[in-house]
Amino acid sequence: MNEVYLDNNSTTQMDARVQEVYIESIEKFGNINVIYNKGIETRALLNDAYDKLYDGINASDDDDIIITSSTTEGNNIVIKTFLDKFLNGSEKNHIISTVAEHASIKSPLKYCKTMGMDVTYVGTDSNGIVKIDEIRDAITDKTALITVLMASNETGAIQDIKAISKIAKERGVYFHSDGAQAIGKLEVDVQELGVDYFSWSAHKFHGPKGIGGLFVKGGVPYTPLIHGSKNIMGGKRAGSLYNNGVAAMATAMEIANINLPLITKTVQELRNYLEDELLKIPDTKSYVPRKNRLKNLVAISFKGIEGEAMLWDMNTHNIYLSTGSSCSSEDLESSAVVEALGEKTEIANATVMFALSKFTTKEDIDFVLDKVKSTVVRLREISMTYAKQEAFSVHLH
């Protein structure tokens, strides 16, 4: 039975080599703060993992990489660092973000507002690109932080993080980027990007769930979210380390970076083929020009068909897609990120995301195309809205 997983911006299948490291390193369970051999063995495992993580994003020795449970935790640490500073007397009470952010940014920012901080959300253009001039214009002498995701899980739009970082530095504002969709899909060099903070999750690049990282540039503000013993990471994130998770994440990052040129080329070719064929279906449109989009993603709307209906039908064929962020998909609401492109709610509701990975094959794509085409015909025959909606214009790449 065919089974095709195309929800790889939500989570990914663990690489077999990563699984091997994950299982083997379970045996290295000793306390890293002791002097006996079992502890020394564990320290060696973690030191090797840290070396891979630092190399993987080109962090310097003066920087910190905080081991977290997820991008969500990393994002919360950064935002609440500046909330803590404000609550302790700082006059910097303003944070700038964008309408394209994940819930793990929007939710803590909403909390910051309840605590008295000001938040400005900058818009995107019709291609999902953040309006950098609006960021520049929004900065005041009270601005503490700018936070912008590197790439959208929903539209695939890639932001010019380096340019935004330059503006932040010119104005004396700290800058954070949510990099959940970046590692394994884009080159990530924190020195080149110029970020002060950068967060990620291993499960987005074929690593294990429950483990992530937060890059913190040397000398920038940092307040722990979890307090406890200072024996782990100098007290910057208390609690026993998830040793085999750290080792597996480091291996996943190493593999992702080594394979990046080949994988992105192969995945991009399959993605382009899928998109070209989907756009041959009448009244269908995709989003964000390919040059500005993650190479693994097609975000596409089928006129007159609810995205959820498409998902349920595809599920009967063991094809797994998405209608938006996995962290909000149960809400059954239209994609706010797609609406931010200027689309009407009914079009945003009709948007489906096809996210490929290095495990996706040509046979997978052909199977998906066959099922999608027949499903579109069937669902439009029973659609109450198809004939009433305006015709779609095919997106030009």
mmCIF file of C-alpha atoms in Angstrom:
data_model
loop_
_atom_site.group_PDB
_atom_site.id
_atom_site.type_symbol
_atom_site.label_atom_id
_atom_site.label_comp_id
_atom_site.label_asym_id
_atom_site.label_seq_id
_atom_site.Cartn_x
_atom_site.Cartn_y
_atom_site.Cartn_z
ATOM 1 C CA MET A 1 0.000 0.000 0.000
ATOM 2 C CA ASN A 2 1.368 3.411 -0.999
ATOM 3 C CA GLU A 3 1.882 5.889 1.827
ATOM 4 C CA VAL A 4 3.185 9.360 1.053
ATOM 5 C CA TYR A 5 4.155 11.828 3.760
ATOM 6 C CA LEU A 6 4.209 15.437 2.517
ATOM 7 C CA ASP A 7 3.856 17.318 5.796
ATOM 8 C CA ASN A 8 7.582 17.776 6.330
ATOM 9 C CA ASN A 9 7.356 21.385 7.480
ATOM 10 C CA SER A 10 5.388 20.123 10.480
ATOM 11 C CA THR A 11 7.743 17.312 11.427
ATOM 12 C CA THR A 12 10.073 14.870 9.697
ATOM 13 C CA GLN A 13 10.998 11.206 9.687
ATOM 14 C CA MET A 14 14.144 10.552 11.696
ATOM 15 C CA ASP A 15 17.156 9.685 9.543
ATOM 16 C CA ALA A 16 18.375 6.096 10.071
ATOM 17 C CA ARG A 17 21.877 7.339 10.930
ATOM 18 C CA VAL A 18 20.388 9.666 13.536
ATOM 19 C CA GLN A 19 18.342 6.808 14.983
ATOM 20 C CA GLU A 20 21.525 4.778 15.306
ATOM 21 C CA VAL A 21 23.257 7.535 17.277
ATOM 22 C CA TYR A 22 20.125 8.065 19.367
ATOM 23 C CA ILE A 23 19.945 4.406 20.372
ATOM 24 C CA GLU A 24 23.682 3.930 20.922
ATOM 25 C CA SER A 25 23.997 7.046 23.077
ATOM 26 C CA ILE A 26 21.259 5.846 25.448
ATOM 27 C CA GLU A 27 23.989 3.685 26.976
ATOM 28 C CA LYS A 28 25.968 6.828 27.846
ATOM 29 C CA PHE A 29 23.742 7.910 30.701
ATOM 30 C CA GLY A 30 26.256 8.917 33.373
ATOM 31 C CA ASN A 31 26.048 12.190 35.299
ATOM 32 C CA ILE A 32 28.292 14.666 33.498
ATOM 33 C CA ASN A 33 29.266 16.384 36.766
ATOM 34 C CA VAL A 34 31.005 13.382 38.331
ATOM 35 C CA ILE A 35 34.594 12.183 37.978
ATOM 36 C CA TYR A 36 34.024 8.460 37.444
ATOM 37 C CA ASN A 37 34.308 6.848 34.007
ATOM 38 C CA LYS A 38 30.600 6.717 33.235
ATOM 39 C CA GLY A 39 30.357 10.479 33.681
ATOM 40 C CA ILE A 40 33.526 11.099 31.668
ATOM 41 C CA GLU A 41 32.063 8.986 28.855
ATOM 42 C CA THR A 42 28.889 11.097 28.835
ATOM 43 C CA ARG A 43 30.857 14.368 28.876
ATOM 44 C CA ALA A 44 32.817 13.199 25.846
ATOM 45 C CA LEU A 45 29.551 12.420 24.037
ATOM 46 C CA LEU A 46 28.150 15.878 24.784
ATOM 47 C CA ASN A 47 31.385 17.708 23.995
ATOM 48 C CA ASP A 48 31.425 16.078 20.569
ATOM 49 C CA ALA A 49 27.769 17.009 20.053
ATOM 50 C CA TYR A 50 28.384 20.622 21.050
ATOM 51 C CA ASP A 51 31.306 20.847 18.628
ATOM 52 C CA LYS A 52 29.000 19.704 15.822
ATOM 53 C CA LEU A 53 26.303 22.189 16.816
ATOM 54 C CA TYR A 54 28.729 25.123 17.008
ATOM 55 C CA ASP A 55 30.231 24.159 13.644
ATOM 56 C CA GLY A 56 26.787 23.565 12.172
ATOM 57 C CA ILE A 57 25.672 27.173 12.587
ATOM 58 C CA ASN A 58 29.169 28.738 12.725
ATOM 59 C CA ALA A 59 28.853 29.967 16.298
ATOM 60 C CA SER A 60 31.996 31.328 17.962
ATOM 61 C CA ASP A 61 33.521 30.255 21.277
ATOM 62 C CA ASP A 62 32.171 33.420 22.907
ATOM 63 C CA ASP A 63 28.598 32.470 22.002
ATOM 64 C CA ASP A 64 26.223 30.140 23.805
ATOM 65 C CA ILE A 65 24.084 27.338 22.443
ATOM 66 C CA ILE A 66 21.359 26.605 24.959
ATOM 67 C CA ILE A 67 19.844 23.137 24.679
ATOM 68 C CA THR A 68 16.051 23.452 24.736
ATOM 69 C CA SER A 69 13.060 21.205 24.211
ATOM 70 C CA SER A 70 11.977 22.990 21.029
ATOM 71 C CA THR A 71 11.915 26.172 18.975
ATOM 72 C CA THR A 72 8.884 27.161 21.047
ATOM 73 C CA GLU A 73 10.950 27.127 24.225
ATOM 74 C CA GLY A 74 13.773 29.057 22.582
ATOM 75 C CA ASN A 75 11.371 31.693 21.283
ATOM 76 C CA ASN A 76 9.825 32.071 24.725
ATOM 77 C CA ILE A 77 13.232 32.432 26.369
ATOM 78 C CA VAL A 78 14.193 35.302 24.086
ATOM 79 C CA ILE A 79 10.922 37.218 24.309
ATOM 80 C CA LYS A 80 10.580 36.767 28.065
ATOM 81 C CA THR A 81 14.172 37.901 28.562
ATOM 82 C CA PHE A 82 13.060 41.330 27.403
ATOM 83 C CA LEU A 83 9.811 41.136 29.347
ATOM 84 C CA ASP A 84 11.910 40.437 32.448
ATOM 85 C CA LYS A 85 14.104 43.460 31.736
ATOM 86 C CA PHE A 86 10.997 45.651 31.322
ATOM 87 C CA LEU A 87 9.426 44.368 34.544
ATOM 88 C CA ASN A 88 12.692 45.135 36.328
ATOM 89 C CA GLY A 89 12.778 48.773 35.304
ATOM 90 C CA SER A 90 13.987 48.941 31.704
ATOM 91 C CA GLU A 91 12.388 51.720 29.667
ATOM 92 C CA LYS A 92 12.639 49.504 26.581
ATOM 93 C CA ASN A 93 9.052 48.284 26.392
ATOM 94 C CA HIS A 94 8.592 47.740 22.638
ATOM 95 C CA ILE A 95 8.984 44.606 20.481
ATOM 96 C CA ILE A 96 8.622 44.442 16.688
ATOM 97 C CA SER A 97 7.508 41.271 14.911
ATOM 98 C CA THR A 98 5.540 40.282 11.800
ATOM 99 C CA VAL A 99 2.120 38.952 10.841
ATOM 100 C CA ALA A 100 3.816 35.848 9.389
ATOM 101 C CA GLU A 101 5.098 34.455 12.680
ATOM 102 C CA HIS A 102 4.392 31.091 14.267
ATOM 103 C CA ALA A 103 2.161 30.818 17.343
ATOM 104 C CA SER A 104 5.262 30.303 19.480
ATOM 105 C CA ILE A 105 6.131 33.939 18.767
ATOM 106 C CA LYS A 106 2.646 35.432 18.662
ATOM 107 C CA SER A 107 1.468 33.847 21.921
ATOM 108 C CA PRO A 108 4.322 35.080 24.160
ATOM 109 C CA LEU A 109 4.067 38.499 22.504
ATOM 110 C CA LYS A 110 0.373 38.554 23.360
ATOM 111 C CA TYR A 111 1.335 37.738 26.940
ATOM 112 C CA CYS A 112 3.883 40.571 26.932
ATOM 113 C CA LYS A 113 1.116 42.989 25.965
ATOM 114 C CA THR A 114 -0.942 41.907 28.982
ATOM 115 C CA MET A 115 2.093 42.757 31.108
ATOM 116 C CA GLY A 116 2.342 46.287 29.732
ATOM 117 C CA MET A 117 4.679 45.977 26.755
ATOM 118 C CA ASP A 118 3.946 47.351 23.292
ATOM 119 C CA VAL A 119 4.108 45.104 20.227
ATOM 120 C CA THR A 120 4.136 46.170 16.572
ATOM 121 C CA TYR A 121 3.331 43.639 13.847
ATOM 122 C CA VAL A 122 4.796 44.460 10.449
ATOM 123 C CA GLY A 123 3.016 43.233 7.329
ATOM 124 C CA THR A 124 4.194 41.254 4.322
ATOM 125 C CA ASP A 125 3.834 41.966 0.633
ATOM 126 C CA SER A 126 1.813 39.777 -1.738
ATOM 127 C CA ASN A 127 4.780 37.384 -1.982
ATOM 128 C CA GLY A 128 5.017 36.881 1.765
ATOM 129 C CA ILE A 129 8.161 38.973 2.141
ATOM 130 C CA VAL A 130 8.315 41.135 5.248
ATOM 131 C CA LYS A 131 8.203 44.859 4.527
ATOM 132 C CA ILE A 132 11.641 45.866 5.771
ATOM 133 C CA ASP A 133 10.932 49.594 5.459
ATOM 134 C CA GLU A 134 8.044 49.136 7.887
ATOM 135 C CA ILE A 135 10.428 47.520 10.367
ATOM 136 C CA ARG A 136 12.789 50.458 10.056
ATOM 137 C CA ASP A 137 9.949 52.952 10.494
ATOM 138 C CA ALA A 138 8.538 51.086 13.502
ATOM 139 C CA ILE A 139 11.740 51.319 15.557
ATOM 140 C CA THR A 140 11.634 53.846 18.398
ATOM 141 C CA ASP A 141 13.938 54.665 21.302
ATOM 142 C CA LYS A 142 11.811 52.232 23.340
ATOM 143 C CA THR A 143 12.338 49.256 20.998
ATOM 144 C CA ALA A 144 14.111 46.383 22.748
ATOM 145 C CA LEU A 145 13.800 43.500 20.286
ATOM 146 C CA ILE A 146 12.946 42.625 16.696
ATOM 147 C CA THR A 147 11.908 39.018 16.013
ATOM 148 C CA VAL A 148 11.376 37.720 12.469
ATOM 149 C CA LEU A 149 11.158 34.104 11.314
ATOM 150 C CA MET A 150 13.747 33.063 8.721
ATOM 151 C CA ALA A 151 11.241 31.154 6.586
ATOM 152 C CA SER A 152 7.528 30.431 6.772
ATOM 153 C CA ASN A 153 6.331 26.877 7.285
ATOM 154 C CA GLU A 154 3.054 27.787 5.532
ATOM 155 C CA THR A 155 4.073 29.779 2.448
ATOM 156 C CA GLY A 156 7.792 29.002 2.377
ATOM 157 C CA ALA A 157 8.621 32.704 2.059
ATOM 158 C CA ILE A 158 12.289 33.314 2.942
ATOM 159 C CA GLN A 159 13.086 36.567 4.732
ATOM 160 C CA ASP A 160 16.177 38.727 4.284
ATOM 161 C CA ILE A 161 17.459 38.157 7.802
ATOM 162 C CA LYS A 162 20.831 39.712 7.082
ATOM 163 C CA ALA A 163 19.243 42.999 5.951
ATOM 164 C CA ILE A 164 16.914 43.140 8.960
ATOM 165 C CA SER A 165 19.823 42.364 11.277
ATOM 166 C CA LYS A 166 21.775 45.266 9.823
ATOM 167 C CA ILE A 167 18.897 47.657 10.518
ATOM 168 C CA ALA A 168 18.587 46.362 14.076
ATOM 169 C CA LYS A 169 22.291 46.875 14.748
ATOM 170 C CA GLU A 170 22.258 50.375 13.280
ATOM 171 C CA ARG A 171 19.483 51.297 15.700
ATOM 172 C CA GLY A 172 20.865 49.488 18.741
ATOM 173 C CA VAL A 173 18.088 46.889 18.852
ATOM 174 C CA TYR A 174 18.556 43.182 19.566
ATOM 175 C CA PHE A 175 17.458 40.761 16.854
ATOM 176 C CA HIS A 176 16.061 37.227 17.041
ATOM 177 C CA SER A 177 15.115 34.856 14.241
ATOM 178 C CA ASP A 178 12.945 31.760 14.514
ATOM 179 C CA GLY A 179 14.921 29.278 12.426
ATOM 180 C CA ALA A 180 12.630 26.263 12.736
ATOM 181 C CA GLN A 181 12.286 25.948 8.952
ATOM 182 C CA ALA A 182 15.856 26.911 8.094
ATOM 183 C CA ILE A 183 18.282 24.154 9.061
ATOM 184 C CA GLY A 184 18.376 21.459 6.389
ATOM 185 C CA LYS A 185 16.710 23.748 3.850
ATOM 186 C CA LEU A 186 18.865 26.884 3.900
ATOM 187 C CA GLU A 187 22.451 27.749 4.744
ATOM 188 C CA VAL A 188 22.588 28.933 8.347
ATOM 189 C CA ASP A 189 25.632 30.941 9.413
ATOM 190 C CA VAL A 190 24.801 33.007 12.478
ATOM 191 C CA GLN A 191 27.888 35.180 12.006
ATOM 192 C CA GLU A 192 26.932 35.995 8.431
ATOM 193 C CA LEU A 193 23.272 36.524 9.322
ATOM 194 C CA GLY A 194 24.217 38.853 12.162
ATOM 195 C CA VAL A 195 21.552 37.571 14.561
ATOM 196 C CA ASP A 196 21.738 37.905 18.343
ATOM 197 C CA TYR A 197 19.443 34.925 18.908
ATOM 198 C CA PHE A 198 18.488 31.985 16.667
ATOM 199 C CA SER A 199 16.200 29.090 17.643
ATOM 200 C CA TRP A 200 15.503 25.669 16.122
ATOM 201 C CA SER A 201 14.013 22.186 16.664
ATOM 202 C CA ALA A 202 15.743 18.950 15.674
ATOM 203 C CA HIS A 203 12.579 17.218 14.477
ATOM 204 C CA LYS A 204 12.322 19.694 11.597
ATOM 205 C CA PHE A 205 15.526 18.306 10.023
ATOM 206 C CA HIS A 206 15.180 14.546 10.562
ATOM 207 C CA GLY A 207 16.231 14.564 14.199
ATOM 208 C CA PRO A 208 14.320 13.508 17.319
ATOM 209 C CA LYS A 209 11.397 15.332 18.890
ATOM 210 C CA GLY A 210 11.686 17.042 22.250
ATOM 211 C CA ILE A 211 15.086 18.607 21.598
ATOM 212 C CA GLY A 212 16.143 21.929 20.114
ATOM 213 C CA GLY A 213 18.625 24.735 20.468
ATOM 214 C CA LEU A 214 18.927 28.459 21.020
ATOM 215 C CA PHE A 215 21.949 30.383 19.788
ATOM 216 C CA VAL A 216 22.733 33.322 22.068
ATOM 217 C CA LYS A 217 25.424 35.718 20.910
ATOM 218 C CA GLY A 218 28.076 36.444 23.493
ATOM 219 C CA GLY A 219 27.247 39.439 25.674
ATOM 220 C CA VAL A 220 23.574 39.892 24.773
ATOM 221 C CA PRO A 221 20.813 39.879 27.427
ATOM 222 C CA TYR A 222 19.630 36.484 28.639
ATOM 223 C CA THR A 223 17.242 35.454 31.410
ATOM 224 C CA PRO A 224 16.675 31.735 32.093
ATOM 225 C CA LEU A 225 13.159 30.452 31.651
ATOM 226 C CA ILE A 226 13.862 27.407 33.836
ATOM 227 C CA HIS A 227 15.800 27.947 37.068
ATOM 228 C CA GLY A 228 17.665 25.336 39.072
ATOM 229 C CA SER A 229 21.181 23.964 39.423
ATOM 230 C CA LYS A 230 23.998 25.877 37.765
ATOM 231 C CA ASN A 231 25.834 22.642 36.987
ATOM 232 C CA ILE A 232 24.083 22.351 33.607
ATOM 233 C CA MET A 233 24.809 25.042 31.001
ATOM 234 C CA GLY A 234 25.907 27.383 33.772
ATOM 235 C CA GLY A 235 22.348 27.649 35.025
ATOM 236 C CA LYS A 236 21.113 29.114 31.754
ATOM 237 C CA ARG A 237 18.667 26.231 31.331
ATOM 238 C CA ALA A 238 18.427 24.065 34.418
ATOM 239 C CA GLY A 239 17.546 20.376 34.447
ATOM 240 C CA SER A 240 19.246 17.159 33.396
ATOM 241 C CA LEU A 241 20.280 17.103 29.767
ATOM 242 C CA TYR A 242 18.539 14.843 27.255
ATOM 243 C CA ASN A 243 21.907 13.297 26.386
ATOM 244 C CA ASN A 244 20.935 11.010 23.524
ATOM 245 C CA GLY A 245 18.643 13.715 22.137
ATOM 246 C CA VAL A 246 21.533 16.188 22.055
ATOM 247 C CA ALA A 247 23.807 13.671 20.337
ATOM 248 C CA ALA A 248 21.144 12.776 17.785
ATOM 249 C CA MET A 249 20.322 16.431 17.102
ATOM 250 C CA ALA A 250 23.989 17.196 16.479
ATOM 251 C CA THR A 251 24.253 14.289 14.048
ATOM 252 C CA ALA A 252 21.067 15.375 12.277
ATOM 253 C CA MET A 253 22.447 18.899 11.876
ATOM 254 C CA GLU A 254 25.771 17.581 10.588
ATOM 255 C CA ILE A 255 24.015 15.392 7.995
ATOM 256 C CA ALA A 256 21.662 18.212 7.020
ATOM 257 C CA ASN A 257 24.548 20.581 6.317
ATOM 258 C CA ILE A 258 26.640 18.027 4.425
ATOM 259 C CA ASN A 259 23.715 17.013 2.230
ATOM 260 C CA LEU A 260 22.257 20.494 1.743
ATOM 261 C CA PRO A 261 23.453 21.170 -1.844
ATOM 262 C CA LEU A 262 22.468 17.758 -3.197
ATOM 263 C CA ILE A 263 19.239 17.407 -1.242
ATOM 264 C CA THR A 264 17.936 20.861 -2.058
ATOM 265 C CA LYS A 265 18.621 20.318 -5.766
ATOM 266 C CA THR A 266 16.851 16.947 -5.828
ATOM 267 C CA VAL A 267 13.944 18.092 -3.675
ATOM 268 C CA GLN A 268 13.608 21.315 -5.652
ATOM 269 C CA GLU A 269 13.330 19.426 -8.945
ATOM 270 C CA LEU A 270 10.584 17.201 -7.521
ATOM 271 C CA ARG A 271 8.832 20.206 -5.995
ATOM 272 C CA ASN A 272 8.877 22.057 -9.316
ATOM 273 C CA TYR A 273 7.485 19.024 -11.126
ATOM 274 C CA LEU A 274 4.699 18.664 -8.558
ATOM 275 C CA GLU A 275 3.835 22.350 -8.715
ATOM 276 C CA ASP A 276 3.860 22.514 -12.516
ATOM 277 C CA GLU A 277 1.475 19.568 -12.706
ATOM 278 C CA LEU A 278 -0.834 20.904 -9.996
ATOM 279 C CA LEU A 279 -1.080 24.265 -11.739
ATOM 280 C CA LYS A 280 -2.398 22.509 -14.845
ATOM 281 C CA ILE A 281 -5.577 21.863 -12.857
ATOM 282 C CA PRO A 282 -8.069 24.660 -13.696
ATOM 283 C CA ASP A 283 -8.670 27.364 -11.075
ATOM 284 C CA THR A 284 -5.574 26.594 -9.060
ATOM 285 C CA LYS A 285 -2.936 29.015 -7.764
ATOM 286 C CA SER A 286 0.280 28.758 -5.778
ATOM 287 C CA TYR A 287 2.015 31.289 -3.559
ATOM 288 C CA VAL A 288 5.408 32.997 -3.346
ATOM 289 C CA PRO A 289 7.810 33.022 -6.330
ATOM 290 C CA ARG A 290 10.162 30.046 -6.300
ATOM 291 C CA LYS A 291 13.274 32.203 -5.921
ATOM 292 C CA ASN A 292 11.917 33.512 -2.599
ATOM 293 C CA ARG A 293 10.517 30.206 -1.334
ATOM 294 C CA LEU A 294 11.772 27.121 0.481
ATOM 295 C CA LYS A 295 12.760 24.536 -2.109
ATOM 296 C CA ASN A 296 10.622 21.785 -0.592
ATOM 297 C CA LEU A 297 7.229 23.523 -0.446
ATOM 298 C CA VAL A 298 4.181 24.109 -2.620
ATOM 299 C CA ALA A 299 1.413 26.145 -0.989
ATOM 300 C CA ILE A 300 -1.532 25.962 -3.352
ATOM 301 C CA SER A 301 -5.255 26.774 -3.410
ATOM 302 C CA PHE A 302 -7.934 24.841 -5.261
ATOM 303 C CA LYS A 303 -10.908 27.079 -5.987
ATOM 304 C CA GLY A 304 -14.134 25.918 -4.337
ATOM 305 C CA ILE A 305 -12.501 23.249 -2.169
ATOM 306 C CA GLU A 306 -11.929 23.615 1.555
ATOM 307 C CA GLY A 307 -8.395 22.664 2.480
ATOM 308 C CA GLU A 308 -9.681 20.410 5.252
ATOM 309 C CA ALA A 309 -11.840 18.516 2.751
ATOM 310 C CA MET A 310 -8.780 17.924 0.588
ATOM 311 C CA LEU A 311 -6.818 16.697 3.607
ATOM 312 C CA TRP A 312 -9.490 14.238 4.669
ATOM 313 C CA ASP A 313 -9.834 12.870 1.158
ATOM 314 C CA MET A 314 -6.071 12.528 0.728
ATOM 315 C CA ASN A 315 -5.897 10.746 4.067
ATOM 316 C CA THR A 316 -8.109 7.977 2.669
ATOM 317 C CA HIS A 317 -5.333 7.376 0.113
ATOM 318 C CA ASN A 318 -2.610 7.455 2.813
ATOM 319 C CA ILE A 319 -1.358 10.809 1.558
ATOM 320 C CA TYR A 320 -0.534 13.231 4.363
ATOM 321 C CA LEU A 321 -0.650 16.989 3.736
ATOM 322 C CA SER A 322 -1.235 20.155 5.760
ATOM 323 C CA THR A 323 -3.458 23.224 5.681
ATOM 324 C CA GLY A 324 -1.183 25.388 7.798
ATOM 325 C CA SER A 325 0.814 25.371 10.997
ATOM 326 C CA SER A 326 0.637 22.012 12.762
ATOM 327 C CA CYS A 327 0.427 23.866 16.067
ATOM 328 C CA SER A 328 -2.882 25.499 15.130
ATOM 329 C CA SER A 329 -4.401 23.102 12.582
ATOM 330 C CA GLU A 330 -7.056 21.788 14.975
ATOM 331 C CA ASP A 331 -8.604 25.268 15.106
ATOM 332 C CA LEU A 332 -9.948 24.765 11.555
ATOM 333 C CA GLU A 333 -9.380 28.459 10.848
ATOM 334 C CA SER A 334 -8.071 29.950 7.634
ATOM 335 C CA SER A 335 -4.342 30.570 7.384
ATOM 336 C CA ALA A 336 -3.600 34.053 8.708
ATOM 337 C CA VAL A 337 -0.252 33.857 6.913
ATOM 338 C CA VAL A 338 -1.954 33.290 3.538
ATOM 339 C CA GLU A 339 -4.508 36.011 4.291
ATOM 340 C CA ALA A 340 -1.587 38.356 4.974
ATOM 341 C CA LEU A 341 -0.637 37.929 1.301
ATOM 342 C CA GLY A 342 -3.848 39.775 0.493
ATOM 343 C CA GLU A 343 -6.022 36.738 -0.165
ATOM 344 C CA LYS A 344 -9.680 36.490 0.806
ATOM 345 C CA THR A 345 -10.660 34.152 3.617
ATOM 346 C CA GLU A 346 -12.303 31.652 1.278
ATOM 347 C CA ILE A 347 -9.091 31.372 -0.740
ATOM 348 C CA ALA A 348 -6.978 31.009 2.399
ATOM 349 C CA ASN A 349 -9.391 28.268 3.468
ATOM 350 C CA ALA A 350 -8.702 26.470 0.194
ATOM 351 C CA THR A 351 -4.929 26.418 0.669
ATOM 352 C CA VAL A 352 -3.051 23.136 1.043
ATOM 353 C CA MET A 353 0.658 22.701 1.752
ATOM 354 C CA PHE A 354 2.738 19.982 0.066
ATOM 355 C CA ALA A 355 6.077 19.807 1.909
ATOM 356 C CA LEU A 356 8.627 17.349 0.502
ATOM 357 C CA SER A 357 11.744 15.874 2.102
ATOM 358 C CA LYS A 358 14.865 13.989 1.062
ATOM 359 C CA PHE A 359 12.832 10.786 1.364
ATOM 360 C CA THR A 360 10.249 11.875 -1.239
ATOM 361 C CA THR A 361 10.462 10.054 -4.590
ATOM 362 C CA LYS A 362 9.203 10.650 -8.122
ATOM 363 C CA GLU A 363 6.871 7.674 -7.653
ATOM 364 C CA ASP A 364 5.441 9.344 -4.561
ATOM 365 C CA ILE A 365 4.732 12.535 -6.481
ATOM 366 C CA ASP A 366 3.099 10.729 -9.401
ATOM 367 C CA PHE A 367 0.844 8.846 -6.988
ATOM 368 C CA VAL A 368 -0.116 12.102 -5.248
ATOM 369 C CA LEU A 369 -0.848 13.870 -8.531
ATOM 370 C CA ASP A 370 -3.135 11.085 -9.666
ATOM 371 C CA LYS A 371 -5.149 11.189 -6.442
ATOM 372 C CA VAL A 372 -5.259 14.990 -6.199
ATOM 373 C CA LYS A 373 -6.558 15.403 -9.740
ATOM 374 C CA SER A 374 -9.405 12.938 -9.240
ATOM 375 C CA THR A 375 -10.223 14.381 -5.823
ATOM 376 C CA VAL A 376 -10.444 17.946 -7.157
ATOM 377 C CA VAL A 377 -12.934 16.846 -9.820
ATOM 378 C CA ARG A 378 -15.062 14.977 -7.290
ATOM 379 C CA LEU A 379 -15.070 17.694 -4.624
ATOM 380 C CA ARG A 380 -15.856 20.453 -7.100
ATOM 381 C CA GLU A 381 -18.861 18.494 -8.335
ATOM 382 C CA ILE A 382 -20.378 18.736 -4.862
ATOM 383 C CA SER A 383 -19.008 22.189 -3.963
ATOM 384 C CA MET A 384 -21.579 24.867 -3.097
ATOM 385 C CA THR A 385 -19.097 27.680 -3.741
ATOM 386 C CA TYR A 386 -16.995 26.664 -6.755
ATOM 387 C CA ALA A 387 -19.191 28.283 -9.409
ATOM 388 C CA LYS A 388 -19.684 31.432 -7.328
ATOM 389 C CA GLN A 389 -16.038 32.307 -6.698
ATOM 390 C CA GLU A 390 -13.960 34.454 -9.003
ATOM 391 C CA ALA A 391 -11.597 32.647 -11.356
ATOM 392 C CA PHE A 392 -8.068 32.114 -10.072
ATOM 393 C CA SER A 393 -5.050 33.458 -11.874
ATOM 394 C CA VAL A 394 -2.128 31.047 -11.977
ATOM 395 C CA HIS A 395 0.873 32.284 -10.004
ATOM 396 C CA LEU A 396 3.812 33.193 -12.213
ATOM 397 C CA HIS A 397 7.222 32.041 -11.050
#
